[in-house]
Coordinates of C-alpha atoms in Angstrom, one line a residue:
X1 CA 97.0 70.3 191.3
X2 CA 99.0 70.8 194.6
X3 CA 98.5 74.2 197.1
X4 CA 101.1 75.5 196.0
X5 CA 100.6 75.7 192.5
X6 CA 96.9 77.0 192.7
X7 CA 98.5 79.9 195.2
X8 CA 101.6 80.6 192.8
X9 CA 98.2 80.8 189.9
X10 CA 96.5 82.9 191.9
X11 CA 99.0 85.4 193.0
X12 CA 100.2 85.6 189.5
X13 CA 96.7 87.0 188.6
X14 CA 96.7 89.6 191.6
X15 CA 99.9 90.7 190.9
X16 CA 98.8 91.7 186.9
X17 CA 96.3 94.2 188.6
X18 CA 98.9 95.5 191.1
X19 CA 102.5 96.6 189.4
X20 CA 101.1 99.2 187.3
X21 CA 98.7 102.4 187.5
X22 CA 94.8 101.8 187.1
X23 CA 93.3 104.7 186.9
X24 CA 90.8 105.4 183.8
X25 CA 92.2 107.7 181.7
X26 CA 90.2 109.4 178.5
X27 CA 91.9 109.1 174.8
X28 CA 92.3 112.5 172.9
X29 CA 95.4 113.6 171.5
X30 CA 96.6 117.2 170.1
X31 CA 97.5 118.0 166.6
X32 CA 99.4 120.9 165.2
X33 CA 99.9 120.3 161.7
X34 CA 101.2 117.0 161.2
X35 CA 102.4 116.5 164.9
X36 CA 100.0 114.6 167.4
X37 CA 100.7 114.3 170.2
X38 CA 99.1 112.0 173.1
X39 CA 97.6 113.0 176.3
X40 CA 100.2 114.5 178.8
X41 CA 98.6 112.1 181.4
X42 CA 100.1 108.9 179.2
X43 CA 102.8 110.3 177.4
X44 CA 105.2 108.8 179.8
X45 CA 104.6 105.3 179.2
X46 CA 102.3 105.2 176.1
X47 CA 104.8 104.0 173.5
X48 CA 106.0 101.1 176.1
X49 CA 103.0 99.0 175.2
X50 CA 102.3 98.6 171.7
X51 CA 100.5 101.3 171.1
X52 CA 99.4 102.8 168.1
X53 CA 97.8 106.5 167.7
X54 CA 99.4 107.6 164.5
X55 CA 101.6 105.8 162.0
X56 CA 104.9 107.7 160.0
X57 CA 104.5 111.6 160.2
X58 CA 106.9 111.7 157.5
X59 CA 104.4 110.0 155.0
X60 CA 101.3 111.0 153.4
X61 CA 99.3 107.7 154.3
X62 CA 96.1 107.0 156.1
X63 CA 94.9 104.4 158.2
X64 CA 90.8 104.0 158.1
X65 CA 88.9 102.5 160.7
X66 CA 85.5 101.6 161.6
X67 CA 84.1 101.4 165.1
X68 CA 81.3 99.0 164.8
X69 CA 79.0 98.7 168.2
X70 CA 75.8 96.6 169.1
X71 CA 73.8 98.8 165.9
X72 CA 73.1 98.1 162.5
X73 CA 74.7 101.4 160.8
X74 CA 75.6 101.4 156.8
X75 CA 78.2 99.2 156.4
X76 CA 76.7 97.4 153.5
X77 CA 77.5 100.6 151.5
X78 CA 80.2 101.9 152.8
X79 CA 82.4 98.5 152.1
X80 CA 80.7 99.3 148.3
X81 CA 82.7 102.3 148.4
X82 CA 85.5 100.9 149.6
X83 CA 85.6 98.3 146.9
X84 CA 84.9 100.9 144.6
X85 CA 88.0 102.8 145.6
X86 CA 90.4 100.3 146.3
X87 CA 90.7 101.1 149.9
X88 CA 91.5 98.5 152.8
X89 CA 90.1 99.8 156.5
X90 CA 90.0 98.2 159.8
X91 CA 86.4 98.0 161.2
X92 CA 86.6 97.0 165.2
X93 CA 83.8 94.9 166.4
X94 CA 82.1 94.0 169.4
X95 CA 80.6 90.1 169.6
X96 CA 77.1 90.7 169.6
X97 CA 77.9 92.4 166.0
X98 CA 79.2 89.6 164.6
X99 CA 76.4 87.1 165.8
X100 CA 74.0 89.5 164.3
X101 CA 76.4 90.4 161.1
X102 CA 77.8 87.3 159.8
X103 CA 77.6 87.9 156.3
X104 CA 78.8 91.3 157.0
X105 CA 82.0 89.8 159.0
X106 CA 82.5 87.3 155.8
X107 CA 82.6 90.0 153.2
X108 CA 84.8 92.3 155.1
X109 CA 87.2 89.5 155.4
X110 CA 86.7 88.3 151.7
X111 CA 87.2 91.8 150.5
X112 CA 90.6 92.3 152.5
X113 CA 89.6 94.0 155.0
X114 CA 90.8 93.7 159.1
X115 CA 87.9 92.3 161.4
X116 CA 89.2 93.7 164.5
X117 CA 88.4 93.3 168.1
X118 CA 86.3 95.9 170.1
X119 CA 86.0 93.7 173.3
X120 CA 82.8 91.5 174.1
X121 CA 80.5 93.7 176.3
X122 CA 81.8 97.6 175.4
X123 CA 83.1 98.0 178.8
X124 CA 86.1 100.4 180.4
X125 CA 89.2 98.1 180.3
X126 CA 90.5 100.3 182.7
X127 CA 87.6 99.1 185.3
X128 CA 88.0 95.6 184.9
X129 CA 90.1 94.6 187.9
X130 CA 89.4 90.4 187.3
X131 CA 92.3 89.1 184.4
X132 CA 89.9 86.2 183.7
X133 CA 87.4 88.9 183.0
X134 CA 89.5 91.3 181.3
X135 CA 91.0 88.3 179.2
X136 CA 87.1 86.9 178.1
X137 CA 86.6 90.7 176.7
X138 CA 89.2 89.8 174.0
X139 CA 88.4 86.0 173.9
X140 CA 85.1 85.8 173.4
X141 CA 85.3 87.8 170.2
X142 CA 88.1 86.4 168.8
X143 CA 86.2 82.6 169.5
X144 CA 83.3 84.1 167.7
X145 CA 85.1 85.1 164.8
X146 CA 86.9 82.0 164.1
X147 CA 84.1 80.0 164.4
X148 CA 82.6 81.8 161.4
X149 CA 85.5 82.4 159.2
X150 CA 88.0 80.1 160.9
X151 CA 90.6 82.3 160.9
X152 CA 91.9 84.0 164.5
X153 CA 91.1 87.8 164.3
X154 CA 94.4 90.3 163.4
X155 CA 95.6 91.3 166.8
X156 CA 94.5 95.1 166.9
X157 CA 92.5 95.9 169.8
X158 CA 90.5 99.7 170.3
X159 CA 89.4 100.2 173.9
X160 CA 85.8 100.5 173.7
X161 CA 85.0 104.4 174.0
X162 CA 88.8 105.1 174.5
X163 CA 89.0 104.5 177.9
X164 CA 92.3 103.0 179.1
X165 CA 94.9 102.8 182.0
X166 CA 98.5 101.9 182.2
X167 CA 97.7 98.6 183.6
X168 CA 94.9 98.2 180.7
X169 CA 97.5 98.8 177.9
X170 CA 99.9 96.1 179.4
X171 CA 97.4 93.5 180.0
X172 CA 96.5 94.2 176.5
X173 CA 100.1 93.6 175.3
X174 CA 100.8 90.6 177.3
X175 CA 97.9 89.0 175.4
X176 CA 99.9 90.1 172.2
X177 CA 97.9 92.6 170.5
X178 CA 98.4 96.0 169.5
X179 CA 96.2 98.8 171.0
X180 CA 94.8 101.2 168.3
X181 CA 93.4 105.0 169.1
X182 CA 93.2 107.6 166.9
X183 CA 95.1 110.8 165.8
X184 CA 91.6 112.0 164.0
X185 CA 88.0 111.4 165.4
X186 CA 84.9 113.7 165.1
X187 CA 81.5 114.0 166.4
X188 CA 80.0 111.2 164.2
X189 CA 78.1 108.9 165.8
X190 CA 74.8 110.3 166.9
X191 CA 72.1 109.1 164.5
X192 CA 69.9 111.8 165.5
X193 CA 72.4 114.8 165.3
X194 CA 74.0 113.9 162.1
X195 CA 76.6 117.1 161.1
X196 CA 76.1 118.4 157.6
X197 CA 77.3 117.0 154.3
X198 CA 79.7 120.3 154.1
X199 CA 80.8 120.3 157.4
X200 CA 81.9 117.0 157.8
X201 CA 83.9 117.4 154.7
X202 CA 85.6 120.4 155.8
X203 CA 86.5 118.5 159.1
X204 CA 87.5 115.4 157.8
X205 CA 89.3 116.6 154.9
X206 CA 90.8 119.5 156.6
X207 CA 92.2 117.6 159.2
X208 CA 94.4 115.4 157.0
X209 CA 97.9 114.5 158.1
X210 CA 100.7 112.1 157.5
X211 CA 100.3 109.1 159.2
X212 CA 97.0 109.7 160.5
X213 CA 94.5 107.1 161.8
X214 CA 91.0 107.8 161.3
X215 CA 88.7 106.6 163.1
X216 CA 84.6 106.5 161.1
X217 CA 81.4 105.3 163.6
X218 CA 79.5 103.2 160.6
X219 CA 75.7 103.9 162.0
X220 CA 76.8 107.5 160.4
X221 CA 74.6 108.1 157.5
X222 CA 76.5 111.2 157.0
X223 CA 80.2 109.8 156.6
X224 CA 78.5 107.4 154.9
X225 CA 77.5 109.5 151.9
X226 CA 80.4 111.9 151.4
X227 CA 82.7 109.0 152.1
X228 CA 83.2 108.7 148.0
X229 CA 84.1 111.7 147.5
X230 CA 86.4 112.5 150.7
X231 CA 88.3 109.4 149.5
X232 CA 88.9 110.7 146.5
X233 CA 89.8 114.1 147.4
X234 CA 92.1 112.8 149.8
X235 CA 94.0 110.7 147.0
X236 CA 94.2 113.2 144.8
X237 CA 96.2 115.4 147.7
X238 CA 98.8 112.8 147.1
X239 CA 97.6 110.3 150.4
X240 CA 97.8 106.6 150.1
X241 CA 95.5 104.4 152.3
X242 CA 97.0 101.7 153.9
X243 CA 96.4 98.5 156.4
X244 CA 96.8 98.3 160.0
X245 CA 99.6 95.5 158.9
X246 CA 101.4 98.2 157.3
X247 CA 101.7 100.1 160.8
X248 CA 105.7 101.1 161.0
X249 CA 107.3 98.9 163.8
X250 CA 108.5 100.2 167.0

């Protein structure tokens, strides 16, 4: 390969870290009624790169998904109640999961669900200032996931703990997938300071809204048993659940 090339490569790769602003920014997002909003510090440029937070505010449909990490949580059961309910969800997942989880990855496949990707390591996009590096986070998974099921993994990515930038969102575009957050998330994933059966009905339920994307932490053995029954409340208030496929386009 001549000079020139391998300088033209390698100022290509600098120049991804250098148009856009890289500062870490925090998910959340602020709901009144069925308007959600996104963080004032992104609102500028959010919807530029494939992003998803919410789906149609004008329909009564809900998006479910999973956050799987590096633990063993109650995933066996909950996809039970899925089955049982007819429901398809997204469950994002990290590679060492799927090493440890293969017959978990092959039923949620089998059963219709998405196998998402929640990066390799569970780092800060945002912090990740290498493109080789911050391309393996999305590689590596998707590798790993096709060598078990052959199939390439659905193009949804969830920044691990919802930590993002500008420049994290557009990297993550220009590798074609869709970024996913969340328009409803709650205090769910501390195995040790698990909320009550009642009150995470009330907040889950409660908080209900058109177009909504839920995100569930599986190692909850809370969501896990009242998931049943919030499912079937939240049909019977007239809400369909739907796939990430479904997702309205921009």
């Amino acid at each position: 390969m001549k000079i020139s090339s391998l300088i033209s490569i390698c100022l290509a790769s600098i120049l991804t870290f250098s148009n856009l602003n890289t500062k870490e920014l925090n998910w959340y997002f602020v709901q009144n009624g069925n308007t959600v909003s996104p963080p004032k510090e992104s609102a500028s440029f959010i919807d530029k790169y494939d992003t998803y937070y919410i789906g149609d505010p004008e329909k009564k449909i809900i998006y479910l998904t999973f956050d799987e990490g590096y633990e063993n949580g109650y995933t066996g059961k909950i996809l039970d109640i899925l089955k049982d309910n007819n429901v398809p969800a997204a469950f994002f997942v990290v590679k060492p999961y799927i090493v440890s989880n293969p017959d978990i990855i092959k039923r949620m496949d089998a059963e219709g669900h998405l196998v998402c990707n929640h990066s390799t390591h569970h780092p800060s996009m945002a912090k990740i200032t290498d493109i080789n590096k911050f391309n393996a986070e999305f590689d590596d998974v998707n590798t790993e996931y096709k060598n078990l099921t052959g199939k390439d993994m659905p193009k949804f990515f969830r920044p691990p703990m919802g930590k993002y930038s500008e420049q994290s969102l557009s990297n993550t575009k220009n590798k074609g997938y869709k970024t996913i957050f969340w328009s409803f998330a709650y205090k769910d994933w501390i195995t040790n300071e698990q909320p009550t059966h009642e009150y995470a009905k009330k907040k889950i339920i409660g908080k209900a809204h058109n177009g909504e994307i839920m995100l569930l932490h599986a190692v909850s053995k809370t969501n896990t048993e009242i998931l049943d029954e919030v499912l079937k409340e939240l049909k019977s208030q007239g809400y369909e659940f739907k796939s990430l496929t479904e997702l309205p386009s921009r």
